[in-house]
Short mmCIF file of C-alpha atoms in Angstrom, two decimals:
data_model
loop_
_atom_site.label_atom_id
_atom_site.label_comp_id
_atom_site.label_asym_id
_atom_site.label_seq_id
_atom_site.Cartn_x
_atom_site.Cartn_y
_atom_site.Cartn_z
CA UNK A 1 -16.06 -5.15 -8.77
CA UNK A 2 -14.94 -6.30 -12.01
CA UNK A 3 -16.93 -2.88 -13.75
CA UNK A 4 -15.14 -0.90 -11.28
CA UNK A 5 -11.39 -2.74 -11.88
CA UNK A 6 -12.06 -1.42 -16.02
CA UNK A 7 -12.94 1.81 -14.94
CA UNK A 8 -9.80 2.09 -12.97
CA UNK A 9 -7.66 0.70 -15.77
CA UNK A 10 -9.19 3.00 -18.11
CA UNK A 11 -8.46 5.66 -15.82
CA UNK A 12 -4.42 4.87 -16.13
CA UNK A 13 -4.38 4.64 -20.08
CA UNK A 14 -4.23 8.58 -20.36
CA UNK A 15 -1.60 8.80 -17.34
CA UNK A 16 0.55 5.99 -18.93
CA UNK A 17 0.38 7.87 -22.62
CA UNK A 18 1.10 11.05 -20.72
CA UNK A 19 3.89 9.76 -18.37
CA UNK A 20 5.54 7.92 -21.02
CA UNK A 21 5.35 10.77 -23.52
CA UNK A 22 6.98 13.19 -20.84
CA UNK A 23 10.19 10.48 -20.01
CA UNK A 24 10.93 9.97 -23.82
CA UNK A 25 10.89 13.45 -24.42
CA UNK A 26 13.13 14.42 -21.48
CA UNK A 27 15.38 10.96 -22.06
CA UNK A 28 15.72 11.90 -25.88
CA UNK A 29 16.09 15.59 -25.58
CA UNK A 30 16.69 17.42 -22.93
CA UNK A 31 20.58 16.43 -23.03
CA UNK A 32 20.79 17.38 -26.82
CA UNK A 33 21.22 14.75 -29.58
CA UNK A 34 21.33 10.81 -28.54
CA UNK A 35 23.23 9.97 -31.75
CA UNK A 36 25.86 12.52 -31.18
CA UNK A 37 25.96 11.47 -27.30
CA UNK A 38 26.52 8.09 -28.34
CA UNK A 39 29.40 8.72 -30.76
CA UNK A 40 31.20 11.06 -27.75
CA UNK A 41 34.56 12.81 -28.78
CA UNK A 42 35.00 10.31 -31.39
CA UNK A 43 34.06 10.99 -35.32
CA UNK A 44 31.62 9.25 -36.47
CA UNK A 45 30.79 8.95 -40.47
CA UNK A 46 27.36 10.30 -41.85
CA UNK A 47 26.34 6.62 -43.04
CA UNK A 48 26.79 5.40 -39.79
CA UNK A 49 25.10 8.49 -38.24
CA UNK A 50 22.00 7.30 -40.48
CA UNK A 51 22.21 3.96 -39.61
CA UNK A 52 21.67 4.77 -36.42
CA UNK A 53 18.77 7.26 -36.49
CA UNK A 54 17.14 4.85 -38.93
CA UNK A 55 17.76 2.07 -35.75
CA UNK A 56 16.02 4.14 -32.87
CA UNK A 57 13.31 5.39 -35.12
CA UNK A 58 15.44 9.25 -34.87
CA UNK A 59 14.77 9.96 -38.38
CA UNK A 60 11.17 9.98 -37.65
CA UNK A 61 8.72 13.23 -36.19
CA UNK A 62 8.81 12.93 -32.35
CA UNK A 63 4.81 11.74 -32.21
CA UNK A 64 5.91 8.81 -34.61
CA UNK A 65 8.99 8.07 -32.28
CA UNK A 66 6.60 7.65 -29.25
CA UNK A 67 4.19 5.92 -30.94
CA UNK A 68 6.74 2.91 -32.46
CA UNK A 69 7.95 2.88 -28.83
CA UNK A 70 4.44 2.32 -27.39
CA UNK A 71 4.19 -0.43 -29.81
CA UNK A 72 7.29 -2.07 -28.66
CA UNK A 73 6.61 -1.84 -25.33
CA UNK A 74 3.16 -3.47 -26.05
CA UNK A 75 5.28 -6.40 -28.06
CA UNK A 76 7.74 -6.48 -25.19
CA UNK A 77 10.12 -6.02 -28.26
CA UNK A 78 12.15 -2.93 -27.25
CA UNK A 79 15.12 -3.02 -29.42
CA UNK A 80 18.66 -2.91 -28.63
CA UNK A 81 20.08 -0.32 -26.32
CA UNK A 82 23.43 2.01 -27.10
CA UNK A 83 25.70 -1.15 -26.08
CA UNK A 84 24.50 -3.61 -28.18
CA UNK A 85 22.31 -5.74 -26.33
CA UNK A 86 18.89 -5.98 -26.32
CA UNK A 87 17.08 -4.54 -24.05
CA UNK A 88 14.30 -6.84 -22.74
CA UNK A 89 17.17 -9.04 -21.80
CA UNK A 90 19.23 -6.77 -19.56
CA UNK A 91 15.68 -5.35 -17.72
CA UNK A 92 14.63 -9.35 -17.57
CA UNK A 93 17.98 -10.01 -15.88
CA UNK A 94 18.34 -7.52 -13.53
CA UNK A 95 14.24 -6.82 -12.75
CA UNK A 96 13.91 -10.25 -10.14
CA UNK A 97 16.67 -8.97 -7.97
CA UNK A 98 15.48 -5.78 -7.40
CA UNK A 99 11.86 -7.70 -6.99
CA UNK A 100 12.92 -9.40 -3.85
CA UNK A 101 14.75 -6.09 -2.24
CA UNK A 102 11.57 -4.16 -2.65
CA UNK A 103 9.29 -7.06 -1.84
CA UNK A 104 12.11 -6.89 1.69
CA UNK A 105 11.58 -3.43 2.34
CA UNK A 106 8.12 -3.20 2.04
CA UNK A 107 7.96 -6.10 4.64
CA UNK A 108 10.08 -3.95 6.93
CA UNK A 109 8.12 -0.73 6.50
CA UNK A 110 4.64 -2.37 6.42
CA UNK A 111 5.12 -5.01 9.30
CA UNK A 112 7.49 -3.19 11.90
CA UNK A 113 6.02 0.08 10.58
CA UNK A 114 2.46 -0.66 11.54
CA UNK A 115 3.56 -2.72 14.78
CA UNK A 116 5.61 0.32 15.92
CA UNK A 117 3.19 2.87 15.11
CA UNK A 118 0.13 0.97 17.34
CA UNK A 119 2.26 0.94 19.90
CA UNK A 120 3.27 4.37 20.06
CA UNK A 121 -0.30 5.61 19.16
CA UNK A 122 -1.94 3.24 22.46
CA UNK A 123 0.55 4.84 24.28
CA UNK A 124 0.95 8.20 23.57
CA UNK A 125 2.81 10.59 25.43
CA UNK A 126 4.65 7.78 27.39
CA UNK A 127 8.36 7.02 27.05
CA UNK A 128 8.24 4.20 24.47
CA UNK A 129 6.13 6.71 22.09
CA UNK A 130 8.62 9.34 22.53
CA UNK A 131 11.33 6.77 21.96
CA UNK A 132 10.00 5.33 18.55
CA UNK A 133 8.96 9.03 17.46
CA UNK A 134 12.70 10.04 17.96
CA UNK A 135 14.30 6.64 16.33
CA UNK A 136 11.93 7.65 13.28
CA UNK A 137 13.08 10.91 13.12
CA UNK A 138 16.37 10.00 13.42
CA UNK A 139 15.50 7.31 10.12
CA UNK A 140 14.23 10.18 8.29
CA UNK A 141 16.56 12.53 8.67
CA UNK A 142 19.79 10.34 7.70
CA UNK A 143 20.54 9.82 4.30
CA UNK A 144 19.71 6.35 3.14
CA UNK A 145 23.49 6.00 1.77
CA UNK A 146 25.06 7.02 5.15
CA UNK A 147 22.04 4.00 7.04
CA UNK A 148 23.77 1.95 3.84
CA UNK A 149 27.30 2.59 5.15
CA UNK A 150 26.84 2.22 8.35
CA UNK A 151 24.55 -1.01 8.07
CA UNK A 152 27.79 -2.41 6.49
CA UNK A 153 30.46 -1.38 8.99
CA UNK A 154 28.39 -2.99 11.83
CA UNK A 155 26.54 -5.87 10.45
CA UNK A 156 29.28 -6.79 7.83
CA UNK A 157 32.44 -5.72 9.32
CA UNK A 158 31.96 -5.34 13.05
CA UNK A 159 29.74 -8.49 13.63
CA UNK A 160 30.31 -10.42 10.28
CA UNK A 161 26.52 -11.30 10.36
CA UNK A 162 25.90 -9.82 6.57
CA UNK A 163 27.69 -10.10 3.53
CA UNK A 164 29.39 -6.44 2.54
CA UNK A 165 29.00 -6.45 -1.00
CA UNK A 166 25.51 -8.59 -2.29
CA UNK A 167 27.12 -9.41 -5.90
CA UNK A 168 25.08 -11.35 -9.09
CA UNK A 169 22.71 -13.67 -8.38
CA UNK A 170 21.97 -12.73 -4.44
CA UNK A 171 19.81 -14.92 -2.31
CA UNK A 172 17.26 -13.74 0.17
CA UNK A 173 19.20 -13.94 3.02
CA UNK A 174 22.38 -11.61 1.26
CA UNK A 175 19.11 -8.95 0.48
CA UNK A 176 18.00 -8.59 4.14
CA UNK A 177 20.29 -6.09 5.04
CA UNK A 178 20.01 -4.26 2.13
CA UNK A 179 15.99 -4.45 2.16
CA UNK A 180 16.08 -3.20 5.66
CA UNK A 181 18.19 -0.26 4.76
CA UNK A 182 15.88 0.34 1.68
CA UNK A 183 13.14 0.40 3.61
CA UNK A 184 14.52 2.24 7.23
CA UNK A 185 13.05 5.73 5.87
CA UNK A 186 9.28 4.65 4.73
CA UNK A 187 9.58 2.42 7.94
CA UNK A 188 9.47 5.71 10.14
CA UNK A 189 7.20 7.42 8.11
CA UNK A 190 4.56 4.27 8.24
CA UNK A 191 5.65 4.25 11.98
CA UNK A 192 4.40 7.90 11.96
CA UNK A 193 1.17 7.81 9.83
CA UNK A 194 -0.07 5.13 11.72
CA UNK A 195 0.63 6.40 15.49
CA UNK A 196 -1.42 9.79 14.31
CA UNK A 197 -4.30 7.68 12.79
CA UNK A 198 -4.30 5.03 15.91
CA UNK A 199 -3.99 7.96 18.43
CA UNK A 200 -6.96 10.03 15.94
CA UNK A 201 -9.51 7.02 15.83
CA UNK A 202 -8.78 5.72 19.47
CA UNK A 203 -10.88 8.82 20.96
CA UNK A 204 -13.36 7.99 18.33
CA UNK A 205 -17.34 7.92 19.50
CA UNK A 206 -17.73 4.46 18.16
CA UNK A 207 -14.41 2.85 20.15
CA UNK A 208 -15.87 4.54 23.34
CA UNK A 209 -19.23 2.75 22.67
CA UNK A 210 -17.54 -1.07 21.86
CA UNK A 211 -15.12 -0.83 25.12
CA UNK A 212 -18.66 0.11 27.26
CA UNK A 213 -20.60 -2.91 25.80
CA UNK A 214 -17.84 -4.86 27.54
CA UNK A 215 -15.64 -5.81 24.67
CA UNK A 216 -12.01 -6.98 25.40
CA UNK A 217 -8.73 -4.66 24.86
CA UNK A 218 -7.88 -6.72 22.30
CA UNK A 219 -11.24 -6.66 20.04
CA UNK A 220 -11.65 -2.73 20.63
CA UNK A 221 -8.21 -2.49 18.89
CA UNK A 222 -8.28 -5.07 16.55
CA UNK A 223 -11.56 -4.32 15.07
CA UNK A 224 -12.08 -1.14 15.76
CA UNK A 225 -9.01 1.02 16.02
CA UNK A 226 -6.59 -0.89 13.84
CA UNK A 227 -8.66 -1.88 10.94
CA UNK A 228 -10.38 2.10 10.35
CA UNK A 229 -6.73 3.32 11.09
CA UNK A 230 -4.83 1.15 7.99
CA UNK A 231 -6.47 3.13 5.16
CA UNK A 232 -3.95 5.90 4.99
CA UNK A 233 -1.18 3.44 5.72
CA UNK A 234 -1.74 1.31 2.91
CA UNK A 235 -2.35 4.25 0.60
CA UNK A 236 0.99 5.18 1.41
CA UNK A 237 2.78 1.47 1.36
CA UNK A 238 0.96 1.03 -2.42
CA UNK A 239 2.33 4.37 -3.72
CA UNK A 240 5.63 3.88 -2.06
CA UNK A 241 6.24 0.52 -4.10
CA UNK A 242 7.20 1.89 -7.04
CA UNK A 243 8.59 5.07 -5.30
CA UNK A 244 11.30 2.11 -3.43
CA UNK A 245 12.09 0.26 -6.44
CA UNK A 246 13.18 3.99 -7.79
CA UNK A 247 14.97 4.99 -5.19
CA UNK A 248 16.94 1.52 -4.89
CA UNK A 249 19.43 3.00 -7.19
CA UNK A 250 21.67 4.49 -3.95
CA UNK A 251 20.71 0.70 -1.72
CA UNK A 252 22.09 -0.83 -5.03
CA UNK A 253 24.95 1.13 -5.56
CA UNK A 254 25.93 0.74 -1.96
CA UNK A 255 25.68 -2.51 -1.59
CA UNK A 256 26.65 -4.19 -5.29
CA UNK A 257 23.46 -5.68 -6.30
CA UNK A 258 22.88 -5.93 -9.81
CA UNK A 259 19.56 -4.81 -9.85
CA UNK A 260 16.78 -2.11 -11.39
CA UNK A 261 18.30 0.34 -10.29
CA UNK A 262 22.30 -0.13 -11.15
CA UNK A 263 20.66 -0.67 -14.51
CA UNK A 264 19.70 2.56 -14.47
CA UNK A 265 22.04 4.73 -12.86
CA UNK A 266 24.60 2.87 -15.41
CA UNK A 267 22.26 3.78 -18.15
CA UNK A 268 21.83 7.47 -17.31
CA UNK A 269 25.69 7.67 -17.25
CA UNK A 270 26.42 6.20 -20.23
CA UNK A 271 23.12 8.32 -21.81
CA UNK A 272 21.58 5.67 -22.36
CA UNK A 273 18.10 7.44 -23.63
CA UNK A 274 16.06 3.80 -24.67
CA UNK A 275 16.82 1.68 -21.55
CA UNK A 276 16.05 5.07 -19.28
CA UNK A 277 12.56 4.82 -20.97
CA UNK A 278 12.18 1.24 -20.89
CA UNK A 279 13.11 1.42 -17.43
CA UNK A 280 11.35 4.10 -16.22
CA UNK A 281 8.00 3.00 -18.20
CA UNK A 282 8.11 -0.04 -16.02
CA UNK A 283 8.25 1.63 -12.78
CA UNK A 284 5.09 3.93 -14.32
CA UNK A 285 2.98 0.35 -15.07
CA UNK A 286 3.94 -1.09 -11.57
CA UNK A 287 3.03 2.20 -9.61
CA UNK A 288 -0.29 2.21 -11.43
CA UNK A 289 -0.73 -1.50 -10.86
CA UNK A 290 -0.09 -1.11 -6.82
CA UNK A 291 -2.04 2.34 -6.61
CA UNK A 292 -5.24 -0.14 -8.34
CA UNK A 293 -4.09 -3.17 -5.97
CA UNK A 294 -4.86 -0.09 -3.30
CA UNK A 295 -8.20 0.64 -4.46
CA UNK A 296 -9.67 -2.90 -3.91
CA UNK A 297 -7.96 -3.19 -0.45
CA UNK A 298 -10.27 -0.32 0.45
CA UNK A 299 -13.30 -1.97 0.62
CA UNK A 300 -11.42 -5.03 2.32
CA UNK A 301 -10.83 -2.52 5.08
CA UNK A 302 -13.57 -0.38 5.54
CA UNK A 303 -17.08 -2.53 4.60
CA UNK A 304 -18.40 1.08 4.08
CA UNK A 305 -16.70 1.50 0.96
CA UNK A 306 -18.46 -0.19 -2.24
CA UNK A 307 -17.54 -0.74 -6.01
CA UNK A 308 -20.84 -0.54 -7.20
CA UNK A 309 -21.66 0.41 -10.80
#
């Protein structure tokens, strides 16, 4: 286990290098010079200009400007961003909050997704299945800032149950609605994955042996439907973690939460280049870290599956 864990981690050095590499070249350079972006309509005097390049390591060949970054991020010293601030501080701030409203949603899409999607695949064909296949299409095919808006005109305004705007410093309660809207979309498309692999595995040679031998509904589909179903459903619910803390930006922006993802649609905006690489760089490392957390749950799944050296 442990020789297969630095195996995988090795594996994610050369994707890091390369996905970082990619976002500070697009960040820095694809919208034309940071410095110049910075400065706007306004003059701005060739010593300052300097200053500046000298500050964000501009001055410097592009390799050497990744490579200082890579060391900052590694010191968890990344500088100050175009405002002023420093950086570390504003992700450290607004990282927690968008934490719990991913931790929410992947509750939502993991829990009620899997529930939903035995049910429909025991009972396929029947009306509950076609109900649930038609709420999930319904979920994927709406926008998640129109399931925002309308989250908050019935549970905020109509029925007062949720607050309309979450504001600083949220509690769990003010991120349920917001978590469930976050996670409405990968909800239905858990819902889905899992009806086709429960529906798939429950004509399976082995189920039809374990329900002859006598054992009970319950044990057939506990043990042996359910359990060889959940692989493709938890590769999907580990790569969509970092894919949901990403796409909070609209759930955020909807509902006023100070979060990841304000952060960054404020920082792309303003053209901010270093916080959209600090930012992004941390949703690489998590989406590495859940796709490995994936890996291990494997063999807790299937018994089949070993990490031998």
């Amino acid at each position: 286990m442990i020789w297969y864990i630095g195996r995988r981690l090795l594996q994610m050095i050369p994707v890091f290098l390369g996905a970082t590499l990619i976002v500070y070249l697009m960040a820095f350079y694809t919208s034309g010079d940071p410095i110049l972006a910075l400065a706007g309509d306004k003059p701005i005097s060739p010593a300052v200009e300097q200053q500046l390049r000298e500050q964000y390591n501009l001055d410097q060949p592009v390799l050497v400007q990744w490579l200082l970054y890579l060391k900052s991020v590694f010191t968890f010293d990344l500088g100050v961003g175009f405002n002023g601030r420093p950086i570390m501080d504003q992700i450290v701030a607004a990282f927690p909050t968008t934490v719990r409203l991913a931790i929410i949603a992947v509750v939502v899409e993991a829990i009620f997704g899997i529930v939903a999607g035995v049910i429909s695949g025991l009972r396929k064909g029947k009306l509950i299945d076609t109900t649930l296949l038609m709420l999930s299409l319904l979920l994927i095919a709406t926008p998640t800032f129109v399931l925002g808006f309308l989250a908050q005109f019935v549970f905020g305004l109509q029925l007062g149950i949720a607050p309309i705007n979450v504001g600083r410093d949220p509690s769990w309660q003010n991120l349920l609605l917001p978590g469930f809207v976050l996670g409405g979309v990968s909800f239905a498309y858990v819902l889905r994955l899992t009806r086709t692999s429960i529906a798939e595995t429950a004509t399976a040679d082995h189920v039809r042996t374990a329900t002859a031998k006598g054992l009970s509904r319950g044990g057939v589909v506990g043990k042996h439907i359910l359990r060889n179903s959940l692989i493709p459903v938890v590769t999907f619910i580990g790569a969509d973690l970092g894919a949901l803390m990403g796409g909070a930006i609209v759930t955020e922006r909807v509902f006023n939460i100070p979060g990841i993802g304000t952060l960054l649609f404020s920082s792309i905006n303003a053209g901010e280049a270093p916080m959209i690489v600090s930012l992004v760089t941390l949703l690489v490392i998590i989406f590495l870290l859940s796709n490995l957390v994936v890996d291990l749950l494997y063999g807790v799944l299937d018994p089949r599956i070993r990490y031998a050296k």
